[in-house]
Coordinates of C-alpha atoms and ligand atoms in Angstrom, one line a residue:
M158 CA -19.6 0.8 3.4
L159 CA -19.4 4.4 4.6
K160 CA -23.1 5.2 4.5
D161 CA -24.1 7.0 7.7
K162 CA -20.6 6.6 9.3
R163 CA -19.5 9.7 11.2
I164 CA -16.0 10.9 10.6
L165 CA -14.4 13.5 12.8
L166 CA -11.9 15.0 10.4
I167 CA -9.1 17.0 12.1
I168 CA -7.2 19.2 9.6
G169 CA -3.7 20.1 10.5
G170 CA -1.7 23.1 9.3
G171 CA 0.4 22.0 6.4
I172 CA 0.3 22.6 2.6
A173 CA -1.2 19.2 2.1
A174 CA -4.3 20.5 3.8
Y175 CA -5.7 21.4 0.4
K176 CA -6.0 17.7 -0.3
T177 CA -8.6 17.4 2.5
L178 CA -11.1 19.2 0.3
E179 CA -11.1 16.3 -2.2
L180 CA -11.2 13.8 0.7
I181 CA -14.3 15.5 2.2
R182 CA -16.0 15.3 -1.2
R183 CA -15.3 11.6 -1.7
L184 CA -16.4 10.8 1.9
R185 CA -19.7 12.7 1.4
E186 CA -20.2 11.0 -1.9
R187 CA -20.1 7.7 -0.2
G188 CA -22.7 8.8 2.4
A189 CA -20.4 9.5 5.3
A190 CA -21.0 12.5 7.6
V191 CA -18.0 14.6 8.1
T192 CA -17.5 16.9 11.1
P193 CA -14.5 19.1 10.4
V194 CA -12.1 20.5 13.0
M195 CA -9.3 22.8 11.9
T196 CA -6.2 23.9 13.8
G197 CA -5.3 27.6 13.7
A198 CA -2.5 26.8 11.2
A199 CA -4.8 24.8 9.0
A200 CA -6.9 27.9 8.4
E201 CA -3.8 29.5 6.9
F202 CA -3.8 26.9 4.2
V203 CA -7.5 26.3 3.4
T204 CA -10.4 28.4 4.3
P205 CA -12.9 27.2 6.9
M206 CA -15.5 28.4 4.4
S207 CA -14.5 25.9 1.7
V208 CA -14.2 23.1 4.3
S209 CA -17.6 23.7 5.8
A210 CA -19.3 24.2 2.4
L211 CA -18.0 20.7 1.3
A212 CA -18.6 19.0 4.6
G213 CA -22.1 20.5 5.0
E214 CA -21.3 21.2 8.6
A215 CA -19.8 24.1 10.6
V216 CA -16.0 23.9 11.2
H217 CA -15.0 23.6 14.8
Q218 CA -11.9 25.7 15.5
A219 CA -11.8 27.1 19.0
L220 CA -11.3 25.2 22.3
F221 CA -13.0 27.9 24.3
D222 CA -16.1 28.6 22.3
L223 CA -19.0 29.1 24.7
G224 CA -21.6 28.9 21.9
A225 CA -20.2 25.6 20.6
E226 CA -19.8 24.2 24.1
A227 CA -23.5 24.9 24.8
E228 CA -24.4 22.9 21.6
M229 CA -21.9 20.0 21.8
G230 CA -19.0 20.0 24.3
H231 CA -15.6 19.1 23.1
I232 CA -15.6 15.8 25.0
Q233 CA -18.8 14.7 23.3
L234 CA -17.5 16.0 19.9
S235 CA -14.4 13.7 20.4
R236 CA -16.6 10.7 21.1
S237 CA -19.5 11.1 18.8
A238 CA -17.7 9.9 15.7
D239 CA -17.1 6.3 14.4
L240 CA -13.6 7.3 13.4
V241 CA -11.2 10.2 13.9
V242 CA -9.1 11.0 10.9
V243 CA -6.1 13.5 11.1
V244 CA -5.1 15.0 7.7
P245 CA -2.5 16.2 7.3
A246 CA -0.9 15.0 10.5
T247 CA 1.9 17.5 10.9
A248 CA 5.1 16.9 12.9
D249 CA 3.7 19.2 15.6
L250 CA 0.3 17.5 15.8
L251 CA 2.0 14.1 16.0
A252 CA 4.3 15.3 18.8
K253 CA 1.4 16.7 20.7
M254 CA -0.5 13.4 20.4
A255 CA 2.5 11.4 21.4
H256 CA 3.0 13.5 24.5
G257 CA -0.6 14.0 25.5
L258 CA -0.6 17.8 25.1
A259 CA -4.0 19.4 24.8
N260 CA -3.6 23.1 24.2
D261 CA -6.0 23.6 21.3
L262 CA -9.2 22.0 20.1
A263 CA -7.6 19.5 17.8
S264 CA -5.1 18.1 20.4
T265 CA -7.7 18.2 23.1
L266 CA -10.1 16.1 21.0
L267 CA -7.3 13.6 20.2
L268 CA -6.5 13.3 23.9
A269 CA -10.2 13.0 25.0
T270 CA -11.4 10.5 22.3
D271 CA -12.1 6.9 22.8
T272 CA -12.7 6.4 19.1
P273 CA -10.1 4.7 16.7
V274 CA -7.7 7.3 15.2
I275 CA -6.1 7.2 11.7
V276 CA -3.5 9.7 10.8
A277 CA -2.0 10.7 7.4
P278 CA 1.3 12.3 8.2
A279 CA 2.7 15.1 5.9
M280 CA 5.9 16.9 6.5
N281 CA 9.3 17.8 5.1
V282 CA 11.6 14.7 4.7
R283 CA 14.1 16.0 7.3
M284 CA 11.3 16.5 9.8
W285 CA 10.0 13.0 9.1
E286 CA 13.4 11.5 9.6
H287 CA 14.3 13.4 12.7
P288 CA 14.8 11.2 15.7
A289 CA 12.2 13.1 17.6
T290 CA 9.5 12.4 15.0
Q291 CA 10.6 8.8 14.7
R292 CA 10.3 8.4 18.5
N293 CA 6.9 10.0 18.5
L294 CA 5.8 7.6 15.7
E295 CA 6.9 4.6 17.7
T296 CA 4.9 5.9 20.7
L297 CA 1.8 6.5 18.7
R298 CA 2.0 3.1 17.0
A299 CA 2.3 1.5 20.4
D300 CA -0.8 3.5 21.4
G301 CA -2.7 1.9 18.6
I302 CA -2.8 4.9 16.2
A303 CA -3.1 3.7 12.6
F304 CA -1.0 5.4 9.9
I305 CA -1.6 6.0 6.2
G306 CA 1.6 6.8 4.5
P307 CA 3.5 9.0 4.2
N308 CA 4.5 8.4 0.6
E309 CA 7.8 9.0 -1.0
G310 CA 8.1 11.7 -3.7
D311 CA 8.5 15.3 -4.7
M312 CA 7.3 17.6 -2.0
A313 CA 5.8 21.1 -2.2
C314 CA 9.0 22.4 -0.4
G315 CA 11.1 21.2 -3.3
E316 CA 12.8 18.2 -1.6
Y317 CA 12.3 14.5 -2.3
G318 CA 11.7 11.6 0.1
P319 CA 9.3 10.2 2.5
G320 CA 6.9 12.7 4.1
R321 CA 4.5 13.4 1.3
M322 CA 0.9 12.9 2.3
S323 CA -1.0 10.0 0.9
E324 CA -3.4 10.9 -1.9
P325 CA -7.1 11.4 -1.0
M326 CA -8.1 8.1 -2.7
E327 CA -5.5 6.2 -0.6
I328 CA -6.8 7.8 2.6
L329 CA -10.3 7.0 1.5
A330 CA -9.4 3.3 0.8
A331 CA -7.9 3.1 4.3
I332 CA -11.0 4.6 5.9
E333 CA -13.2 2.2 3.9
A334 CA -11.0 -0.7 5.0
R335 CA -11.7 0.2 8.6
F336 CA -15.4 -0.2 8.1
S337 CA -15.2 -3.3 5.9
S338 CA -16.7 -6.4 7.3
G339 CA -15.1 -8.9 4.9
P340 CA -13.3 -12.0 6.1
L341 CA -9.9 -10.2 5.8
A342 CA -10.9 -7.0 7.5
G343 CA -8.1 -5.6 9.7
R344 CA -5.4 -7.6 7.7
H345 CA -2.7 -5.9 5.7
A346 CA -1.7 -7.6 2.5
I347 CA 1.3 -6.8 0.3
V348 CA 1.0 -7.8 -3.4
T349 CA 3.8 -7.5 -5.9
S350 CA 2.8 -7.5 -9.6
G351 CA 3.9 -6.9 -13.1
P352 CA 7.3 -7.1 -14.7
T353 CA 10.4 -5.2 -13.6
H354 CA 12.5 -3.2 -16.1
E355 CA 16.2 -3.4 -15.7
P356 CA 18.0 -0.6 -17.5
I357 CA 20.7 -1.1 -20.0
D358 CA 21.1 2.7 -20.5
P359 CA 18.6 5.6 -20.1
V360 CA 16.5 4.5 -23.0
R361 CA 16.8 0.7 -23.2
Y362 CA 15.9 -2.0 -20.7
I363 CA 15.4 -5.7 -20.2
A364 CA 11.9 -6.8 -19.3
N365 CA 9.5 -9.8 -19.6
R366 CA 6.0 -10.3 -21.0
S367 CA 4.1 -10.1 -17.7
S368 CA 1.0 -7.9 -18.0
G369 CA 0.3 -7.5 -14.3
A370 CA -3.2 -8.9 -14.8
Q371 CA -2.9 -11.7 -12.2
G372 CA -1.4 -9.5 -9.6
S373 CA -4.0 -6.7 -10.1
A374 CA -6.8 -9.3 -9.8
I375 CA -5.4 -10.6 -6.6
A376 CA -5.0 -7.2 -5.1
A377 CA -8.6 -6.4 -6.0
A378 CA -9.9 -9.6 -4.6
L379 CA -8.0 -9.0 -1.3
R380 CA -9.4 -5.5 -1.1
D381 CA -12.9 -6.9 -1.7
A382 CA -12.3 -9.4 1.2
G383 CA -11.7 -6.4 3.4
A384 CA -7.9 -6.4 3.6
S385 CA -6.0 -3.2 3.3
V386 CA -3.7 -3.8 0.4
T387 CA -0.3 -2.3 -0.6
F388 CA 0.2 -3.0 -4.3
V389 CA 3.8 -2.8 -5.4
T390 CA 3.9 -2.9 -9.2
G391 CA 6.5 -2.7 -11.9
P392 CA 5.6 -1.1 -15.2
A393 CA 2.5 -3.1 -16.1
A394 CA 0.1 -3.0 -19.0
I395 CA -3.0 -3.4 -16.7
A396 CA -4.0 -0.5 -14.5
P397 CA -3.8 -1.0 -10.8
P398 CA -7.1 -1.6 -9.0
T399 CA -8.7 1.3 -7.1
G400 CA -8.9 1.3 -3.3
V401 CA -5.5 0.0 -2.7
K402 CA -2.2 1.8 -1.9
V403 CA -0.2 1.7 -5.1
I404 CA 3.6 1.9 -5.1
N405 CA 5.1 2.2 -8.6
V406 CA 8.6 0.8 -9.1
E407 CA 10.8 0.0 -12.1
T408 CA 13.5 -2.4 -11.0
A409 CA 13.8 -5.4 -8.8
R410 CA 15.9 -3.5 -6.3
E411 CA 13.2 -0.8 -6.1
M412 CA 10.6 -3.4 -5.7
E413 CA 12.5 -5.1 -2.8
A414 CA 12.9 -1.7 -1.0
A415 CA 9.2 -0.9 -1.5
V416 CA 8.2 -4.3 -0.1
S417 CA 10.5 -3.8 2.9
R418 CA 9.1 -0.4 3.7
A419 CA 5.5 -1.8 3.4
L420 CA 6.1 -4.4 6.1
P421 CA 4.7 -5.5 8.5
A422 CA 1.9 -7.4 6.8
D423 CA -0.3 -10.4 7.6
I424 CA -0.2 -11.6 4.0
G425 CA 2.4 -11.4 1.2
V426 CA 1.5 -12.4 -2.3
F427 CA 4.4 -12.2 -4.7
A428 CA 2.9 -12.3 -8.2
A429 CA 5.5 -10.1 -9.9
A430 CA 7.6 -11.5 -12.7
V431 CA 10.8 -10.1 -11.2
A432 CA 13.8 -10.1 -13.6
D433 CA 16.3 -12.5 -12.3
W434 CA 19.3 -10.5 -13.5
R435 CA 20.1 -6.9 -14.1
V436 CA 22.7 -5.4 -16.3
D437 CA 25.9 -4.9 -14.3
T438 CA 27.1 -2.3 -16.8
A439 CA 24.0 -0.1 -17.1
Q440 CA 25.2 3.2 -18.6
P441 CA 24.3 6.7 -17.5
Q442 CA 24.3 7.8 -21.2
K443 CA 22.7 6.2 -24.2
L444 CA 25.0 3.6 -25.8
K445 CA 26.0 4.8 -29.2
K446 CA 26.1 2.5 -32.2
V447 CA 29.6 2.1 -33.5
K448 CA 29.9 0.5 -36.8
G449 CA 31.2 -3.1 -36.6
E450 CA 31.1 -3.2 -32.8
I451 CA 28.4 -5.2 -30.9
P452 CA 28.1 -4.2 -27.2
S453 CA 28.3 -7.1 -24.8
L454 CA 26.3 -6.9 -21.6
S455 CA 27.3 -8.5 -18.4
F456 CA 24.7 -9.4 -15.7
V457 CA 24.5 -9.7 -12.0
E458 CA 21.8 -11.5 -10.0
N459 CA 18.9 -9.5 -8.6
P460 CA 17.7 -9.9 -5.0
D461 CA 15.1 -12.6 -4.6
I462 CA 12.3 -10.7 -2.9
L463 CA 10.1 -13.7 -2.2
A464 CA 13.0 -15.6 -0.6
S465 CA 14.2 -12.7 1.5
V466 CA 10.7 -11.9 2.8
S467 CA 10.1 -15.6 3.6
A468 CA 13.4 -15.7 5.5
R469 CA 12.6 -12.7 7.7
G470 CA 12.6 -13.2 11.4
G471 CA 10.5 -10.6 13.2
N472 CA 8.2 -9.3 10.6
R473 CA 7.7 -12.2 8.2
P474 CA 4.0 -12.1 7.0
E475 CA 2.0 -14.9 8.6
L476 CA 1.3 -16.3 5.1
V477 CA 3.7 -15.9 2.2
V478 CA 2.5 -16.9 -1.2
G479 CA 4.8 -17.1 -4.2
F480 CA 4.2 -17.9 -7.9
A481 CA 6.1 -20.2 -10.1
A482 CA 6.2 -19.6 -13.8
E483 CA 7.3 -22.8 -15.4
T484 CA 7.5 -24.2 -18.9
E485 CA 8.0 -27.9 -18.0
N486 CA 7.6 -30.3 -15.0
V487 CA 5.3 -27.7 -13.4
V488 CA 4.5 -29.5 -10.1
E489 CA 8.0 -30.8 -9.6
N490 CA 9.7 -27.5 -10.2
A491 CA 7.2 -25.6 -8.2
T492 CA 7.5 -27.9 -5.3
Q493 CA 11.3 -27.5 -5.3
K494 CA 10.8 -23.7 -5.6
R495 CA 8.6 -23.6 -2.6
A496 CA 11.2 -25.4 -0.5
R497 CA 14.1 -23.3 -1.9
K498 CA 12.3 -19.9 -1.3
G499 CA 10.8 -20.8 2.0
C500 CA 7.3 -19.6 1.2
D501 CA 4.1 -21.2 2.5
W502 CA 2.2 -21.7 -0.8
I503 CA 3.2 -21.6 -4.4
V504 CA 0.7 -20.9 -7.2
A505 CA 2.3 -22.7 -10.1
N506 CA 1.4 -22.1 -13.7
D507 CA 2.6 -23.3 -17.1
V508 CA 3.7 -20.3 -19.1
S509 CA 4.7 -22.2 -22.2
P510 CA 3.9 -20.0 -25.2
D511 CA 1.2 -22.4 -26.5
T512 CA -0.8 -21.9 -23.2
G513 CA -1.3 -18.2 -23.9
I514 CA -1.2 -17.6 -20.2
M515 CA 1.5 -15.0 -19.9
G516 CA -0.1 -11.8 -21.0
G517 CA -3.4 -13.5 -21.6
T518 CA -6.8 -13.4 -19.7
D519 CA -6.9 -17.0 -18.4
N520 CA -4.7 -19.0 -16.0
S521 CA -4.5 -22.6 -15.1
V522 CA -2.8 -23.2 -11.8
V523 CA -1.7 -25.8 -9.3
L524 CA -1.6 -24.8 -5.7
I525 CA 1.4 -26.2 -3.9
S526 CA 1.3 -26.2 -0.1
D527 CA 2.4 -28.7 2.5
A528 CA -0.7 -30.8 1.4
A529 CA -1.1 -32.6 -1.9
P530 CA -1.0 -30.4 -5.0
E531 CA -4.4 -28.9 -6.0
Y532 CA -5.1 -28.7 -9.7
W533 CA -7.5 -25.9 -10.5
P534 CA -9.2 -25.9 -13.9
R535 CA -8.3 -23.3 -16.4
M536 CA -10.3 -20.1 -15.6
R537 CA -10.1 -16.3 -15.9
K538 CA -7.4 -14.6 -13.8
E539 CA -10.1 -12.8 -11.8
E540 CA -11.5 -16.2 -10.9
V541 CA -8.1 -17.6 -9.9
A542 CA -7.7 -14.5 -7.7
K543 CA -11.1 -14.9 -6.0
R544 CA -10.4 -18.6 -5.4
L545 CA -6.9 -17.9 -4.0
V546 CA -8.3 -15.1 -1.7
E547 CA -11.1 -17.5 -0.5
R548 CA -8.3 -19.9 0.4
I549 CA -6.4 -17.2 2.2
A550 CA -9.5 -16.1 4.1
K551 CA -10.1 -19.7 5.2
R552 CA -6.5 -19.9 6.3
F553 CA -7.0 -16.8 8.5
G554 CA -10.4 -18.0 9.7
G555 CA -12.3 -14.8 10.1
E556 CA -11.9 -11.2 10.9
K557 CA -8.9 -9.9 12.9
A558 CA -9.8 -9.1 16.5
Ligands
LIG105 N1 10.6 -13.7 -7.3 C1 11.0 -12.6 -6.5 N2 12.2 -12.0 -6.7 C2 13.0 -12.5 -7.7 C3 12.6 -13.5 -8.6 C4 11.4 -14.1 -8.3 O1 10.3 -12.3 -5.6 N3 14.2 -11.8 -7.9 C5 9.3 -14.3 -7.0 C6 8.3 -14.2 -8.0 O2 7.5 -13.0 -7.7 C7 7.5 -15.5 -7.8 C8 8.5 -16.5 -7.4 O3 9.6 -15.7 -6.9 O4 6.6 -15.4 -6.8 C9 9.0 -17.4 -8.5 O5 9.4 -16.7 -9.6 P1 9.9 -17.5 -10.9 O6 10.3 -16.5 -12.0 O7 9.0 -18.6 -11.3 O8 11.2 -18.2 -10.3 P2 12.7 -17.9 -10.3 O9 13.2 -17.7 -9.0 O10 13.0 -16.8 -11.3 O11 13.2 -19.3 -10.8 P3 13.4 -19.8 -12.3 O12 13.5 -18.6 -13.2 O13 14.7 -20.6 -12.2 O14 12.2 -20.7 -12.6

């Protein structure tokens, strides 16, 4: 997919710059040509020597470099690539891009380019949340700049929150998605998967038997069809697929927040077996056993993620697909569930213990839409995923313009 593609890699000055070394390796492995550009600050974090050794090309650093200009002028440099990737995109670099400043080589190339640009922001959480940065992001989105991340997590500066740069493999997946020619190329899909764990105390929780196999298979099939996939998964037994953006969550409420943050999307597939209830009285300390006393738990309802996404106004995905795990009257219950939750399709399955479906390798589903129910034969979960994604691709009728 990346063979012979030319990537202009602009490295900004942040601690996350070290991750670009790994990214360059992975890009080269896949046959891409990487032309590196570093800002002055980037060279404080990683050496141009390492970057050029891995890229196999000289690093471009200075705007006024007569030798380099004689070989390839900066305008030509900005336009000779198939894709411009900015990693890490610092608050300063994003601000320059949003305002059209061009006072060094990196910002000049970004202003002069007519090539699609993807940025992977990385900065301290306060800088990310600052109204100035948020204004700049809005401007850049309107200018058609594509974003990867940032992720939420521990930062090198010791704080926690959004602002952490996406991992090299996530950036690679987003770059590959740009060059994919599958029927869902250019589409963003969110997939929920796995069980949720609802804590009783720090060591005990309530869960269900979902393995995450069906959700993982769907995410992989969407990826193979060219979609860029955000995979929001509870603690599942099956590893997430590669080449998708993975967001790990534990509880239903965390899953809901992660899905919300991942919007907008063209497609939402809600395969997670979300716990309907959580323990109202979850304890911060481990419950101690007291002889003769049995603790009683009281429950409250969890948010219904599928229903709330289906009911969204502005950024409801164009196609919302839910699942229905039933143990009796599968079609009737699933049809009611589709109406109640407001989704477009329901993939209904019988999870009675004798079917071996929950936690097993096979699935036997009925697709409920506004047409007549479609009974699919029992098949492997990967096959169900492929067939569902073929249906989704048909629904979208080709690549996004
Ligand atoms: N779902 C969700 N959020 C919840 C519960 C369910 O997003 N809090 C989604 C599931 O991911 C699935 C669909 O809703 O796509 C149906 O899940 P299911 O467990 O079959 O339905 P419930 O709403 O739990 O109804 P019931 O348990 O009464 O069958």
